[in-house]
Structures are given as structure tokens and as C-alpha cells.
Short mmCIF file of C-alpha atoms and ligand atoms in Angstrom, two decimals:
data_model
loop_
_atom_site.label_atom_id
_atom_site.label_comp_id
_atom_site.label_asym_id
_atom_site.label_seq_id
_atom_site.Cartn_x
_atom_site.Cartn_y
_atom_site.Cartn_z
CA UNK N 1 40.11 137.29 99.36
CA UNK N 2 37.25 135.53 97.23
CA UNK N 3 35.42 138.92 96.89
CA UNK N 4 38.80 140.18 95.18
CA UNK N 5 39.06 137.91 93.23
CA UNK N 6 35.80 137.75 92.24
CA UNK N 7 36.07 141.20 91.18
CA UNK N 8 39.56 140.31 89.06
CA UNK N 9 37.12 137.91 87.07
CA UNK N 10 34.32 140.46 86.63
CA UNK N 11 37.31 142.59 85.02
CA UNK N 12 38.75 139.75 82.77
CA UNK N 13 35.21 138.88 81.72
CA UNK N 14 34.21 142.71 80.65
CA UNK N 15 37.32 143.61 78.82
CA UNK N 16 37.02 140.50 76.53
CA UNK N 17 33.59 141.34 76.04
CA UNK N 18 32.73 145.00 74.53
CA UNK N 19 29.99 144.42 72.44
CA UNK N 20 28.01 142.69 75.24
CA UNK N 21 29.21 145.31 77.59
CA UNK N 22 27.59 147.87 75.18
CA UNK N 23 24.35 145.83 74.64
CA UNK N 24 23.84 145.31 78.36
CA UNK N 25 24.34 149.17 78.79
CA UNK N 26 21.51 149.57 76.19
CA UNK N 27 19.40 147.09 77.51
CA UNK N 28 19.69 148.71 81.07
CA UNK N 29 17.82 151.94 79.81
CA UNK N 30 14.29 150.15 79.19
CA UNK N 31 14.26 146.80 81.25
CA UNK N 32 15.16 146.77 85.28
CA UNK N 33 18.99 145.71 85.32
CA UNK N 34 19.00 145.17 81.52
CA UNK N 35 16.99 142.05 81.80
CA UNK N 36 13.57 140.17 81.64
CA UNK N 37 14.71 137.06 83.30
CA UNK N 38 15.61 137.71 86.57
CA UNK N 39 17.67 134.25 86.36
CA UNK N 40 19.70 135.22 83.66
CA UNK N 41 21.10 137.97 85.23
CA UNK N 42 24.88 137.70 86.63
CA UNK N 43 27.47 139.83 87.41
CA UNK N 44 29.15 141.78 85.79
CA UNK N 45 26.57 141.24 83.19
CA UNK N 46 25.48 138.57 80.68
CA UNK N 47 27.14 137.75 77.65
CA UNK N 48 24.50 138.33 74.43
CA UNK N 49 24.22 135.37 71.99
CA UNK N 50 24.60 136.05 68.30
CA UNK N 51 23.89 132.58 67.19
CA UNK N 52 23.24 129.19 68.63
CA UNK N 53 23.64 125.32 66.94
CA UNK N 54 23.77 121.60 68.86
CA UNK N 55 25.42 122.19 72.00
CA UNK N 56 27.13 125.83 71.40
CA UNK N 57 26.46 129.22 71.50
CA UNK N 58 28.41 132.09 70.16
CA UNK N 59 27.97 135.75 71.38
CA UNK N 60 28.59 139.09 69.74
CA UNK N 61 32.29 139.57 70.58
CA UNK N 62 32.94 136.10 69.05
CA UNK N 63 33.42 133.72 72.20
CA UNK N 64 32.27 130.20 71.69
CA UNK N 65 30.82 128.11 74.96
CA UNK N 66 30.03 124.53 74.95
CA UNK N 67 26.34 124.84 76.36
CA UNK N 68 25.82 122.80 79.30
CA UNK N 69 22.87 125.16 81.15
CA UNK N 70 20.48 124.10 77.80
CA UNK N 71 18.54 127.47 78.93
CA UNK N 72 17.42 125.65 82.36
CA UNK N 73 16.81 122.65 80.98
CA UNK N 74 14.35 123.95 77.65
CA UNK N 75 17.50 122.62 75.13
CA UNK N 76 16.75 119.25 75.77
CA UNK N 77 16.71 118.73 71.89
CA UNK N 78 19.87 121.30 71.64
CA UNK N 79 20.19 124.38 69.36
CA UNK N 80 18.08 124.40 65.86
CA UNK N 81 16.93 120.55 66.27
CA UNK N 82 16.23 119.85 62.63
CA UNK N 83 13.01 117.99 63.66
CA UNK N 84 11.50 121.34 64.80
CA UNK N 85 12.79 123.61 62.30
CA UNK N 86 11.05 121.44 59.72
CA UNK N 87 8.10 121.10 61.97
CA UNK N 88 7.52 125.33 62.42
CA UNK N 89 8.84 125.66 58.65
CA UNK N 90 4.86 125.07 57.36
CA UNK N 91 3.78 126.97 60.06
CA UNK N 92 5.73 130.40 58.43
CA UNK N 93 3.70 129.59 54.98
CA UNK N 94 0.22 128.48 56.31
CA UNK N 95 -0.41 130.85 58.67
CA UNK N 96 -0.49 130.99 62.48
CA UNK N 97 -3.02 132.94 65.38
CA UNK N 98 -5.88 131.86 63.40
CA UNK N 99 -8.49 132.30 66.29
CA UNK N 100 -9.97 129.17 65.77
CA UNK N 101 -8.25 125.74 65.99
CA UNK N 102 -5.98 123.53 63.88
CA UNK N 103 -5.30 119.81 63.39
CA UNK N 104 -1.67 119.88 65.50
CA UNK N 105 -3.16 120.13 69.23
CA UNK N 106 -5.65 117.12 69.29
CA UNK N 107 -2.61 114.87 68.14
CA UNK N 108 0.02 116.71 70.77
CA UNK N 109 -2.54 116.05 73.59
CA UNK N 110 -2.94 112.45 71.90
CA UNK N 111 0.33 111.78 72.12
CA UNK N 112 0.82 113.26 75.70
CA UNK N 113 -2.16 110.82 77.25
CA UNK N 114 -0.16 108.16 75.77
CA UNK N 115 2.80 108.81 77.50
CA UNK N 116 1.48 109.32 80.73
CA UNK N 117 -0.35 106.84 82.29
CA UNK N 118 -2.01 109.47 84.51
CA UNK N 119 -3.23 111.48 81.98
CA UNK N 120 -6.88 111.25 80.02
CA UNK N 121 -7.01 114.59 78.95
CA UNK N 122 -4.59 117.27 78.93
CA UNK N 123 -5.26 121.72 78.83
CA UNK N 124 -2.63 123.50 76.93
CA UNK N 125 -0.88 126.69 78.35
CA UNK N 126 1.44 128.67 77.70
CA UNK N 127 4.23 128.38 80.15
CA UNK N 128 5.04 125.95 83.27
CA UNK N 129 3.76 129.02 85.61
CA UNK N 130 0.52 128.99 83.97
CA UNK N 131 0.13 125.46 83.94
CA UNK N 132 0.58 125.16 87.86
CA UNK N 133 -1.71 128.31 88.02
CA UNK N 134 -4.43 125.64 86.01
CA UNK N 135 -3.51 123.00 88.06
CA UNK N 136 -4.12 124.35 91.44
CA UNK N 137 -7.21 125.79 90.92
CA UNK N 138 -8.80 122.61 90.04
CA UNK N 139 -6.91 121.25 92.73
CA UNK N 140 -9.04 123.81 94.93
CA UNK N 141 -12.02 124.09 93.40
CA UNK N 142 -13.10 120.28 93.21
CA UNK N 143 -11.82 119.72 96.57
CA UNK N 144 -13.95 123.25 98.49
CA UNK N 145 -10.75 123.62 99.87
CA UNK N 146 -8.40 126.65 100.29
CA UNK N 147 -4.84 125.48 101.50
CA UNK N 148 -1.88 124.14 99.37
CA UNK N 149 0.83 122.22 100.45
CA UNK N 150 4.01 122.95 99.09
CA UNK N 151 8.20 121.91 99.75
CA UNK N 152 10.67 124.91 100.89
CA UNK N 153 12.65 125.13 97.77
CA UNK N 154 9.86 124.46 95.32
CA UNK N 155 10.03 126.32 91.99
CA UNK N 156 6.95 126.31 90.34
CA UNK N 157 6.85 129.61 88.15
CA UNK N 158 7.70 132.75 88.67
CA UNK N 159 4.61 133.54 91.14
CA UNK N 160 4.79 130.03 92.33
CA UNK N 161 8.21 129.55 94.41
CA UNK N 162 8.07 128.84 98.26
CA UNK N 163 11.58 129.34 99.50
CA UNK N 164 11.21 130.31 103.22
CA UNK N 165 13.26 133.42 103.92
CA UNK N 166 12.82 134.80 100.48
CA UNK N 167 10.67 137.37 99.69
CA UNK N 168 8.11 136.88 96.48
CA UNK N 169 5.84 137.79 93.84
CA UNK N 170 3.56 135.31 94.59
CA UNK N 171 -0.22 135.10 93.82
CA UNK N 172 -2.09 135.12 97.23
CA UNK N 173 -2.01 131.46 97.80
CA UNK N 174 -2.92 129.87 101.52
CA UNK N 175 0.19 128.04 101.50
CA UNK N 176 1.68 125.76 104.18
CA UNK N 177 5.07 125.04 103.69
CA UNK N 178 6.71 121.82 104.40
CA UNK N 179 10.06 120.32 104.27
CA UNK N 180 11.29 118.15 101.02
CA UNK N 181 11.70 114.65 101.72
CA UNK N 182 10.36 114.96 105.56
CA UNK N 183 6.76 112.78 105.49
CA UNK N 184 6.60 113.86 109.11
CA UNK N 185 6.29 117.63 108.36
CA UNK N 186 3.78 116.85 105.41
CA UNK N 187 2.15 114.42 108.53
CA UNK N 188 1.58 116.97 111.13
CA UNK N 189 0.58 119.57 108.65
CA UNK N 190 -2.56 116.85 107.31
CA UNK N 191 -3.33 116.59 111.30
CA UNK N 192 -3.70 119.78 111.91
CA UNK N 193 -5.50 120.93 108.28
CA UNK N 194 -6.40 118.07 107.28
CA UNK N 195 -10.40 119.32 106.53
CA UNK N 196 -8.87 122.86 104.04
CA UNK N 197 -5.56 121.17 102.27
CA UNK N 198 -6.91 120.72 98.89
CA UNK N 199 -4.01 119.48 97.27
CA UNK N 200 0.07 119.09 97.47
CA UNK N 201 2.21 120.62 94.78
CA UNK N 202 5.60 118.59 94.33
CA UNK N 203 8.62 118.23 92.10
CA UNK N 204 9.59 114.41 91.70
CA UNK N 205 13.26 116.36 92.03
CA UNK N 206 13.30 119.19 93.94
CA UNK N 207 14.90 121.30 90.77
CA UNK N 208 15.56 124.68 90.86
CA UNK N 209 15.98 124.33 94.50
CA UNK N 210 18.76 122.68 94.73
CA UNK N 211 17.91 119.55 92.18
CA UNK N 212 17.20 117.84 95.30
CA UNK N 213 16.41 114.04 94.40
CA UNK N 214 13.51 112.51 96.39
CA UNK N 215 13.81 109.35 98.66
CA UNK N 216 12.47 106.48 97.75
CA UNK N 217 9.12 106.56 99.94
CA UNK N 218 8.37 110.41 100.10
CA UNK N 219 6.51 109.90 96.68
CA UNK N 220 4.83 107.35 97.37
CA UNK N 221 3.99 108.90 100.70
CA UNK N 222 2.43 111.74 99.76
CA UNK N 223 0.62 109.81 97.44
CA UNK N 224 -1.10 107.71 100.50
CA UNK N 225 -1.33 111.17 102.87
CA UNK N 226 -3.42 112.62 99.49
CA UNK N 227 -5.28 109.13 99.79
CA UNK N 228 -6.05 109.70 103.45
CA UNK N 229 -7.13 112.89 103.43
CA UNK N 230 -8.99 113.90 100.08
CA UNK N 231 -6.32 116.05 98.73
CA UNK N 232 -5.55 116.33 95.01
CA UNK N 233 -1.46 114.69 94.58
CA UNK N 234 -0.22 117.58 91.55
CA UNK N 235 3.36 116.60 90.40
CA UNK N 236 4.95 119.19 88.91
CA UNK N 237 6.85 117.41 86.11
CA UNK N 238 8.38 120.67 84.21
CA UNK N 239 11.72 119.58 84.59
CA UNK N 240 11.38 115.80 85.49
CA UNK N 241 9.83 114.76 82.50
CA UNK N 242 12.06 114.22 80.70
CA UNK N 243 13.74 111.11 83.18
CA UNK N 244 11.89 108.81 80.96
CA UNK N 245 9.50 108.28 78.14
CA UNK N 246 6.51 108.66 80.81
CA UNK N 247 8.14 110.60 83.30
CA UNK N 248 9.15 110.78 86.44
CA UNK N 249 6.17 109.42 87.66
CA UNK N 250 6.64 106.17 85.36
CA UNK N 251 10.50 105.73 87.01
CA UNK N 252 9.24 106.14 90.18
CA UNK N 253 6.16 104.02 90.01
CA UNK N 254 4.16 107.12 91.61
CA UNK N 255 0.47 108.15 89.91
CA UNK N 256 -0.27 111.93 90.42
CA UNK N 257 -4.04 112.89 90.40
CA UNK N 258 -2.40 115.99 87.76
CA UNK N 259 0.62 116.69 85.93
CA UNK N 260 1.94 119.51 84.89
CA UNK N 261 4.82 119.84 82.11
CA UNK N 262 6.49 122.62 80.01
CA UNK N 263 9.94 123.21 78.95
CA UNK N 264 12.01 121.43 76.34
CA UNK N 265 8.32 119.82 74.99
CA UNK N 266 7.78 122.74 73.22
CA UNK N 267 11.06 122.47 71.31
CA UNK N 268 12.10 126.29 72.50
CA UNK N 269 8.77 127.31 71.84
CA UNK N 270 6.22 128.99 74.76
CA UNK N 271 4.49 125.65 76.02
CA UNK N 272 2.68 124.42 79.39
CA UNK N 273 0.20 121.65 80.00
CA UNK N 274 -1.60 120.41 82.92
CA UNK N 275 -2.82 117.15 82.04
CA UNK N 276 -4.59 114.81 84.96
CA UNK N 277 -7.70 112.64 85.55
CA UNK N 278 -11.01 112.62 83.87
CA UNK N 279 -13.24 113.68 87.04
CA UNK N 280 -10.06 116.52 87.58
CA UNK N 281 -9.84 117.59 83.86
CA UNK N 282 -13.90 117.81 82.63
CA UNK N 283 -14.17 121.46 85.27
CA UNK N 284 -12.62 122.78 81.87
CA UNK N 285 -15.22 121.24 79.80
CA UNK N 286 -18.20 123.18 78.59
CA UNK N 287 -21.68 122.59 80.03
CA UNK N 288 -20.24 120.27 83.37
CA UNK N 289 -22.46 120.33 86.72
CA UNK N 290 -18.87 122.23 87.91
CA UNK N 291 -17.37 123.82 84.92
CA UNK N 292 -15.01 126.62 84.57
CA UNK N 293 -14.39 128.75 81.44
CA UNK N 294 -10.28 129.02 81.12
CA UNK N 295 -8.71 130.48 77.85
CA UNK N 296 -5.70 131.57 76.84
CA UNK N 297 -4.87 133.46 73.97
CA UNK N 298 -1.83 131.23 73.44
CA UNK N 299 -2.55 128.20 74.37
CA UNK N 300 -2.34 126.85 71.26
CA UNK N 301 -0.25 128.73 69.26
CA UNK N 302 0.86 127.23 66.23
CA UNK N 303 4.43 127.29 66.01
CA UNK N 304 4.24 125.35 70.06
CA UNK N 305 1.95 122.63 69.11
CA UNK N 306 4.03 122.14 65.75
CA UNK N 307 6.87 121.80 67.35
CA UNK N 308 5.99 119.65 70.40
CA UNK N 309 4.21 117.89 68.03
CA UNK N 310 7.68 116.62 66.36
CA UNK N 311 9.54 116.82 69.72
CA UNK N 312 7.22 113.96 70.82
CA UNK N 313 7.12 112.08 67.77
CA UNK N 314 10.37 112.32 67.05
CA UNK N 315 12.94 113.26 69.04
CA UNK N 316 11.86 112.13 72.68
CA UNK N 317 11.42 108.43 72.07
CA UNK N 318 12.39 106.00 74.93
CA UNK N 319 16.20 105.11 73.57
CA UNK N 320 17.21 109.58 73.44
CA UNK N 321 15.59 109.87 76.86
CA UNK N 322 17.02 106.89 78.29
CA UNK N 323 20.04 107.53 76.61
CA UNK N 324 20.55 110.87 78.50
CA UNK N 325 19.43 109.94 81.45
CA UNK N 326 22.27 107.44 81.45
CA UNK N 327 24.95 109.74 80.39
CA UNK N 328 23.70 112.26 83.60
CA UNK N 329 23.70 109.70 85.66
CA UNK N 330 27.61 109.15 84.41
CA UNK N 331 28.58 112.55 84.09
CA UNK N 332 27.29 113.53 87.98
CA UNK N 333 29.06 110.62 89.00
CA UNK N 334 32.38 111.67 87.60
CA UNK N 335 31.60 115.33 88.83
CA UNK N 336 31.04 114.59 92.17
CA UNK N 337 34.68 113.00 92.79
CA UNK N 338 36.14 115.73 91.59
CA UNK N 339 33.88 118.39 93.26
CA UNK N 340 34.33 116.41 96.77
CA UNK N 341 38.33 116.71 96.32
CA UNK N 342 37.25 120.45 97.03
CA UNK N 343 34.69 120.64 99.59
CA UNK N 344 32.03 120.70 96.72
CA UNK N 345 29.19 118.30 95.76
CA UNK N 346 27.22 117.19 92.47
CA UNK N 347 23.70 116.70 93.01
CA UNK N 348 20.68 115.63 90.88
CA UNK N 349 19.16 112.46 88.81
CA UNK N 350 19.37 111.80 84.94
CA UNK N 351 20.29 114.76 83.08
CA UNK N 352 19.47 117.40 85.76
CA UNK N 353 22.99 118.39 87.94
CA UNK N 354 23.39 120.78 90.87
CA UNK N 355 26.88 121.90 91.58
CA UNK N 356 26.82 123.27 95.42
CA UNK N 357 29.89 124.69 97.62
CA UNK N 358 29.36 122.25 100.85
CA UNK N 359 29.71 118.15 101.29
CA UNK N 360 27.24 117.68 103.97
CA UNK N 361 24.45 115.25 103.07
CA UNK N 362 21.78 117.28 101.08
CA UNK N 363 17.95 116.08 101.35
CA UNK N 364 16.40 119.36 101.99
CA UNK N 365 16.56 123.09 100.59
CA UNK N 366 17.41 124.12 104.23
CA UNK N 367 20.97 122.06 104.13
CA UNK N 368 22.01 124.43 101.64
CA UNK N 369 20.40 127.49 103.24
CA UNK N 370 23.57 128.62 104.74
CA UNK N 371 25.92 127.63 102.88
CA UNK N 372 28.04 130.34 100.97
CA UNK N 373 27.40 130.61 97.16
CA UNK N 374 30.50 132.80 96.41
CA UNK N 375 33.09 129.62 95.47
CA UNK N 376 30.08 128.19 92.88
CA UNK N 377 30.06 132.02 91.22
CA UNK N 378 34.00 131.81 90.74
CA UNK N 379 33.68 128.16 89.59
CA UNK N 380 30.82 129.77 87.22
CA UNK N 381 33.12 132.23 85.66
CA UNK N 382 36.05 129.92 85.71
CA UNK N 383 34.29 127.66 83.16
CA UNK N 384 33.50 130.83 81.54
CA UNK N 385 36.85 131.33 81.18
CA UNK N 386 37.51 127.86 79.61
CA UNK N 387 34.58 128.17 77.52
CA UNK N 388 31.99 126.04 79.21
CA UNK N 389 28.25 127.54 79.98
CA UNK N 390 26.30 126.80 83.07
CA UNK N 391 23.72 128.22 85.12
CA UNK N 392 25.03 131.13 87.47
CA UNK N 393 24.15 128.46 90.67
CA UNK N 394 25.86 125.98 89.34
CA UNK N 395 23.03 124.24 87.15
CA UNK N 396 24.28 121.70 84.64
CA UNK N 397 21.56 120.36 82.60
CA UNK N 398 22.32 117.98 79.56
CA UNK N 399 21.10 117.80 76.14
CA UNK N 400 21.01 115.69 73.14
CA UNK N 401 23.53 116.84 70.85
CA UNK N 402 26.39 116.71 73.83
CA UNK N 403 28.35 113.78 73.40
CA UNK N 404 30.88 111.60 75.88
CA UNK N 405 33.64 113.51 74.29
CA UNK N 406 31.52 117.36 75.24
CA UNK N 407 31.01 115.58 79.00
CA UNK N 408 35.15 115.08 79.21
CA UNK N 409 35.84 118.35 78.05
CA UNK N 410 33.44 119.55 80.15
CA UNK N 411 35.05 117.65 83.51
CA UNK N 412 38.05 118.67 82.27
CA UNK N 413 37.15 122.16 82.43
CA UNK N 414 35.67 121.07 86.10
CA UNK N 415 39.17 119.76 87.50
CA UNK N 416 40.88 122.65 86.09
CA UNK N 417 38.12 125.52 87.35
CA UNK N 418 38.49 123.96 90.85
CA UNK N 419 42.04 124.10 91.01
CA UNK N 420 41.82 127.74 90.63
CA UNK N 421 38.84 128.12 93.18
CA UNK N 422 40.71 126.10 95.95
CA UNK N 423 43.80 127.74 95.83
CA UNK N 424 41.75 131.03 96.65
CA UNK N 425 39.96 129.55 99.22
CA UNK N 426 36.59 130.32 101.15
C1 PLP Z 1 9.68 122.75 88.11
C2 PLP Z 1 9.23 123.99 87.40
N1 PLP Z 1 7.94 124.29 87.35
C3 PLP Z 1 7.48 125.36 86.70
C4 PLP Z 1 8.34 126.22 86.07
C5 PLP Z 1 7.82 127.45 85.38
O1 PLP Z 1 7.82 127.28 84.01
P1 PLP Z 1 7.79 128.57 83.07
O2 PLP Z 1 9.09 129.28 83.26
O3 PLP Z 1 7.60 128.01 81.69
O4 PLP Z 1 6.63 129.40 83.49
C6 PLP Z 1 9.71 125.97 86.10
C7 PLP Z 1 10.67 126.88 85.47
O5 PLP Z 1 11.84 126.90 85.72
C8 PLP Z 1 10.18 124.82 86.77
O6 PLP Z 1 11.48 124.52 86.85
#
């Protein structure tokens, strides 16, 4: 039945949208299923944006949507922030790829080190992936060690993401993989390789597996395991960041040996740091008893460090990113009753939601292993249908210029959406 009417949606969805139809044929010629983000892709196919401002976008056949994905969690600052238009405005006149350096990245990576307390210096990237890539090889190479230690579910880039069962593109990595929020896994695994783990790679939130939140001691666990055994604690802060004005880390009271961030810092822009202790951090300084060359055409590319220059200075002070972190904390709250009047659940922390299509308790990527994802693609195209964007797998991600009136037409468009997916049922 839900297949059927699956496919009734797919229909509905193509004949009100021609132009993307046409666009997605094109695109299909010259990129593998008409895309270059395998995340974006959804069936029957994508709808292609023709402009984008605050909280909406509006594609080629004229459909409005009430954004509410904030491109996997990069629109922190919404649509065209004004702060970073002005900021990359200069940037257009000046000049840009200058092959030498320019006043914007000292201040960015000033401005970073004051946020976070665990940071003295800070390597620019440019993406998340790359920034992991950074982070684990210093992990590895001041430690003589060859093992990581990673969560099932982690998402760390695109050649970074250990879920068990699913096949990757991974780099070659020794990696041992243990469960999220089970110290006893993460236990054994330090008593049997304890001697080659050089460091463990973790999301304060498990995010794009599941946006998993983390119990109160598996942090801080970790942290003492790392203590214990000489391994290098690397939080991967991409998408937790932005919980508070120093991170997750600064919630949670939790001080990684290295950080990594990306996303929504770079205002929409390419942008990836790994930022960490001074004994970590000078391997990438010249003329070091243990130094490593590591460049990057990009890694400082104006129009980034312009723009995360004014997205720290301006738009990500404490009261926006406390402010939004209260109104997730609301709006998952609200969610979740109506999601568990259907068998559903919200989960997440701050302004980082997971919709998923089971109520049993979730601490782990494996509780939501089995569970079938066909009723979160009809809720999907449901709010679709009532005009509301979020991520194909039921990602809800908030951003600045959403207000409480956005959130209630948003749950509104919830309550509605479920209705329909019920009364099909699984
Ligand atoms: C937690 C986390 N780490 C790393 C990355 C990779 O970042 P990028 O896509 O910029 O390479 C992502 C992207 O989704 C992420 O969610």
C-alpha cells in the first residue's frame, strides 16, 4: 500500500514540476543520476532552486518552501545574510586567489581560539571532510599509531562515514568501530588495542546518523579512556558547533585534544578547520623536530575567510546561538508529541532534529538499523506538498531568520502530513 502511494506522490510532485523535471533530465546526461551530492538526491527527482532569501526558497516552476533542511545545517545564518553579502562584496572589487596571503585569516583563526577554549591554533581547509582528513593524521602521526576509533553511524565526510553494513568510499583507514554511547564497547576495544589506537573520532551528537544526542558521561568518558591510554580525543564539531558560542564542547564541559568545524562558519562559503592544542597543531609548522608540509589551494580563499570572518563577528554571538538553541529545543519538543501520536519520534539537541518512523528508545545508530524509512519519505513529500523543506531522512535543522510563527506553520504542516501518512499505514 505505502509503495503505491508513494508512487501517487512521485506523480503529483512531477506534474507540478516541469521545469525541474526538464533540468533534472539535463543534468542526468553529464553527472551520475543528475547529481553531485549524493544526499540531495530523492525520488522522483529534486526540485531546482531559482532563488533563495531568509528562510525560503523558490524553484523554477514557481513553488515556494519554507526552508527547514538549511542545506544540512550550512544556513545557519539563512538565505543572503546581509552580514556576508557585505562581507564578500569587497572581496568582488579587491581581488581574490592572490597566491599569497591576506589580512582576513589571522583574525578568523583569532577569533576561532577565542571561542574555543581548546583551541591555540587553528589550520584552515576547505571542507569538514578535509578537516577530519587533517585531523586524523596528526592524530596518527604524533601518537606512532595506526588505528582509529570511530561510532557506527558517524558522518565525518564523504570518505569518512563508518556505518556498519554500508558499503563506502572510504580512504584506507584501520578503523575499529564502536557503538555510540556504549563506554563498554569503546572499553574492550582500548584492552585489546590499546598500544595502536591513536586517537577517537566523535560527534558530541551523533548527526547525520541519526542526530543521536550523547549521554551525559560518554563524553566525558572517552575523554578519560584517551587519558588512559595515550590516544588523541578529536571531536568532530561540524554540526555541533553551533549549540553554543564555544561549542559543544563548552555545553558539555568536555575538552577535545582537536576540533574540527565547517559548515554554516563559512556563511555558505567552502570552509573547514581543524583547530586543537599547541604540541598537536605545531606538526604543521615549518622547521618542527616533527613537521609536516600540508597545503591547500583553498584553504584560504577569500570570499570563506571574509565571510566567516563576519559570521563570527557578527552574526554568531552568544544571544543568536543561544537563542536557537532554545527555540530547537522547543520546536523538537512540540514535534515529538505529535510524531509519537503516530508511531514516530523527534530526535536531536538545540537546533539539530531527526524525524524517525519507530518509538523505541534511540541511543545508538543500530536502534534505527531496521527500522523502515518508507513512512519518513511520504512524510517528506507530504510537507512538500504543504510547502515545507526538509532533508529526504527526515532532517530538520533550524536557522536564524525562522521565527515562532515559521516553527507553528511548520508543526502545523507536521500534524497535517501525519494524518495523511497514518491513514496509509506501514
Ligand atoms: C559531522 C560532520 N563532519 C564532517 C562533515 C563533512 O563536511 P563537508 O561536507 O564540508 O566535507 C559533515 C557533513 O555533513 C558532518 O555532518
Amino acid at each position: 500500500m505505502i509503495n503505491k502511494v508513494l508512487e501517487d506522490s512521485y506523480r503529483r510532485y512531477a506534474a507540478k514540476r516541469p521545469l525541474s523535471a526538464e533540468q533534472h533530465a539535463r543534468a542526468r546526461t553529464f553527472l551520475p543520476s543528475g547529481t553531485t551530492r549524493s544526499v540531495l538526491d530523492f525520488d522522483p527527482f529534486p526540485f531546482t532552486v531559482a532563488s533563495a532569501a531568509g528562510c525560503r526558497l523558490t524553484d523554477i516552476d514557481g513553488h515556494v518552501y519554507l526552508d527547514y533542511l538549511g542545506d544540512y545545517s550550512v544556513g545557519l545564518a539563512g538565505h543572503n545574510p546581509e552580514a556576508v553579502r557585505e562581507a564578500v562584496t569587497p572581496v568582488l572589487e579587491n581581488g581574490w586567489s592572490f597566491g599569497t596571503v591576506a589580512a582576513e585569516e589571522a583574525e578568523v583563526a583569532r577569533m576561532l581560539c577565542e571561542r574555543f577554549a581548546s583551541m591555540d591554533l587553528v589550520r584552515f581547509t576547505s571542507s569538514g571532510t578535509e578537516a577530519n582528513l587533517v585531523a586524523l593524521s596528526l592524530a596518527l602521526k604524533s601518537t606512532d599509531r595506526n588505528k582509529v576509533l570511530v561510532f557506527d553511524g558517524g558522518y565525518h565526510g564523504g570518505f569518512l562515514s563508518f556505518s556498519r553494513g554500508r558499503p563506502s568510499l572510504n580512504v584506507p583507514l584501520d578503523a575499529v568501530i564502536c557503538d555510540y554511547n556504549d563506554l563498554e564497547s569503546v572499553r574492550q576495544a582500548f584492552d585489546q588495542w590499546s598500544e595502536q589506537i591513536g586517537c577517537v573520532l566523535v560527534e558530541p551528537m551523533l548527526g547525520s546518523g541519526g542526530r543521536i544526542q550523547a549521554a551525559p558521561d560518554f563524553l566525558k568518558g572517552l575523554r578519560t579512556l584517551c587519558n588512559e591510554n595515550g590516544s588523541v580525543l578529536v571531536f568532530d564539531e561540524v554540526q555541533t558547533s553551533r549549540m553554543s558560542y564555544g561549542g559543544a564542547q563548552a555545553l558539555l564541559g568536555v575538552r577535545p585534544d582537536l576540533t574540527t568545524l565547517g559548515k554554516y562558519i563559512g556563511g555558505g562559503f567552502g570552509f573547514g578547520v581543524v583547530g586543537g592544542a599547541e604540541t598537536l597543531m605545531l606538526q604543521l609548522a615549518r622547521g618542527g623536530e616533527r613537521s609536516y608540509d600540508h597545503s591547500g589551494t583553498f584553504n584560504n580563499n577569500r570570499f570563506s575567510m571574509a565571510a566567516s570572518l563576519a559570521m563570527l563577528r557578527d552574526v554568531l554571538t552568544p544571544t543568536s546561538l543561544d537563542g536557537l538553541f532554545a527555540r530547537g529545543e522547543n520546536l523538537r519538543k512540540h514535534a515529538d508529541v505529535l510524531l509519537r501520536r503516530h508511531g514516530f519520534q523527534a530526535t536531536g539537541w538545540g537546533s539539530l532534529i531527526g524525524i524517525h518512523p519507530t518509538d523505541v528508545a534511540v541511543s545508538r545508530a543500530l536502534d534505527l538499523a531496521g527500522a523502515d524509512r518508507r513512512p519518513v519519505e511520504l512524510l517528506f513529500h507530504e510537507l512538500l506538498e504543504r510547502g515545507i523543506y526538509i532533508g529526504k531522512s527526515g532532517f530538520v535543522t533550524l536557522s536564524l531568520p525562522q521565527t515562532p510563527q515559521t516553527d507553528d506553520l511548520f508543526l502545523s504542516a507536521l500534524e497535517s502530513s501525519l494524518q495523511v501518512v497514518s491513514a496509509v499505514g506501514r
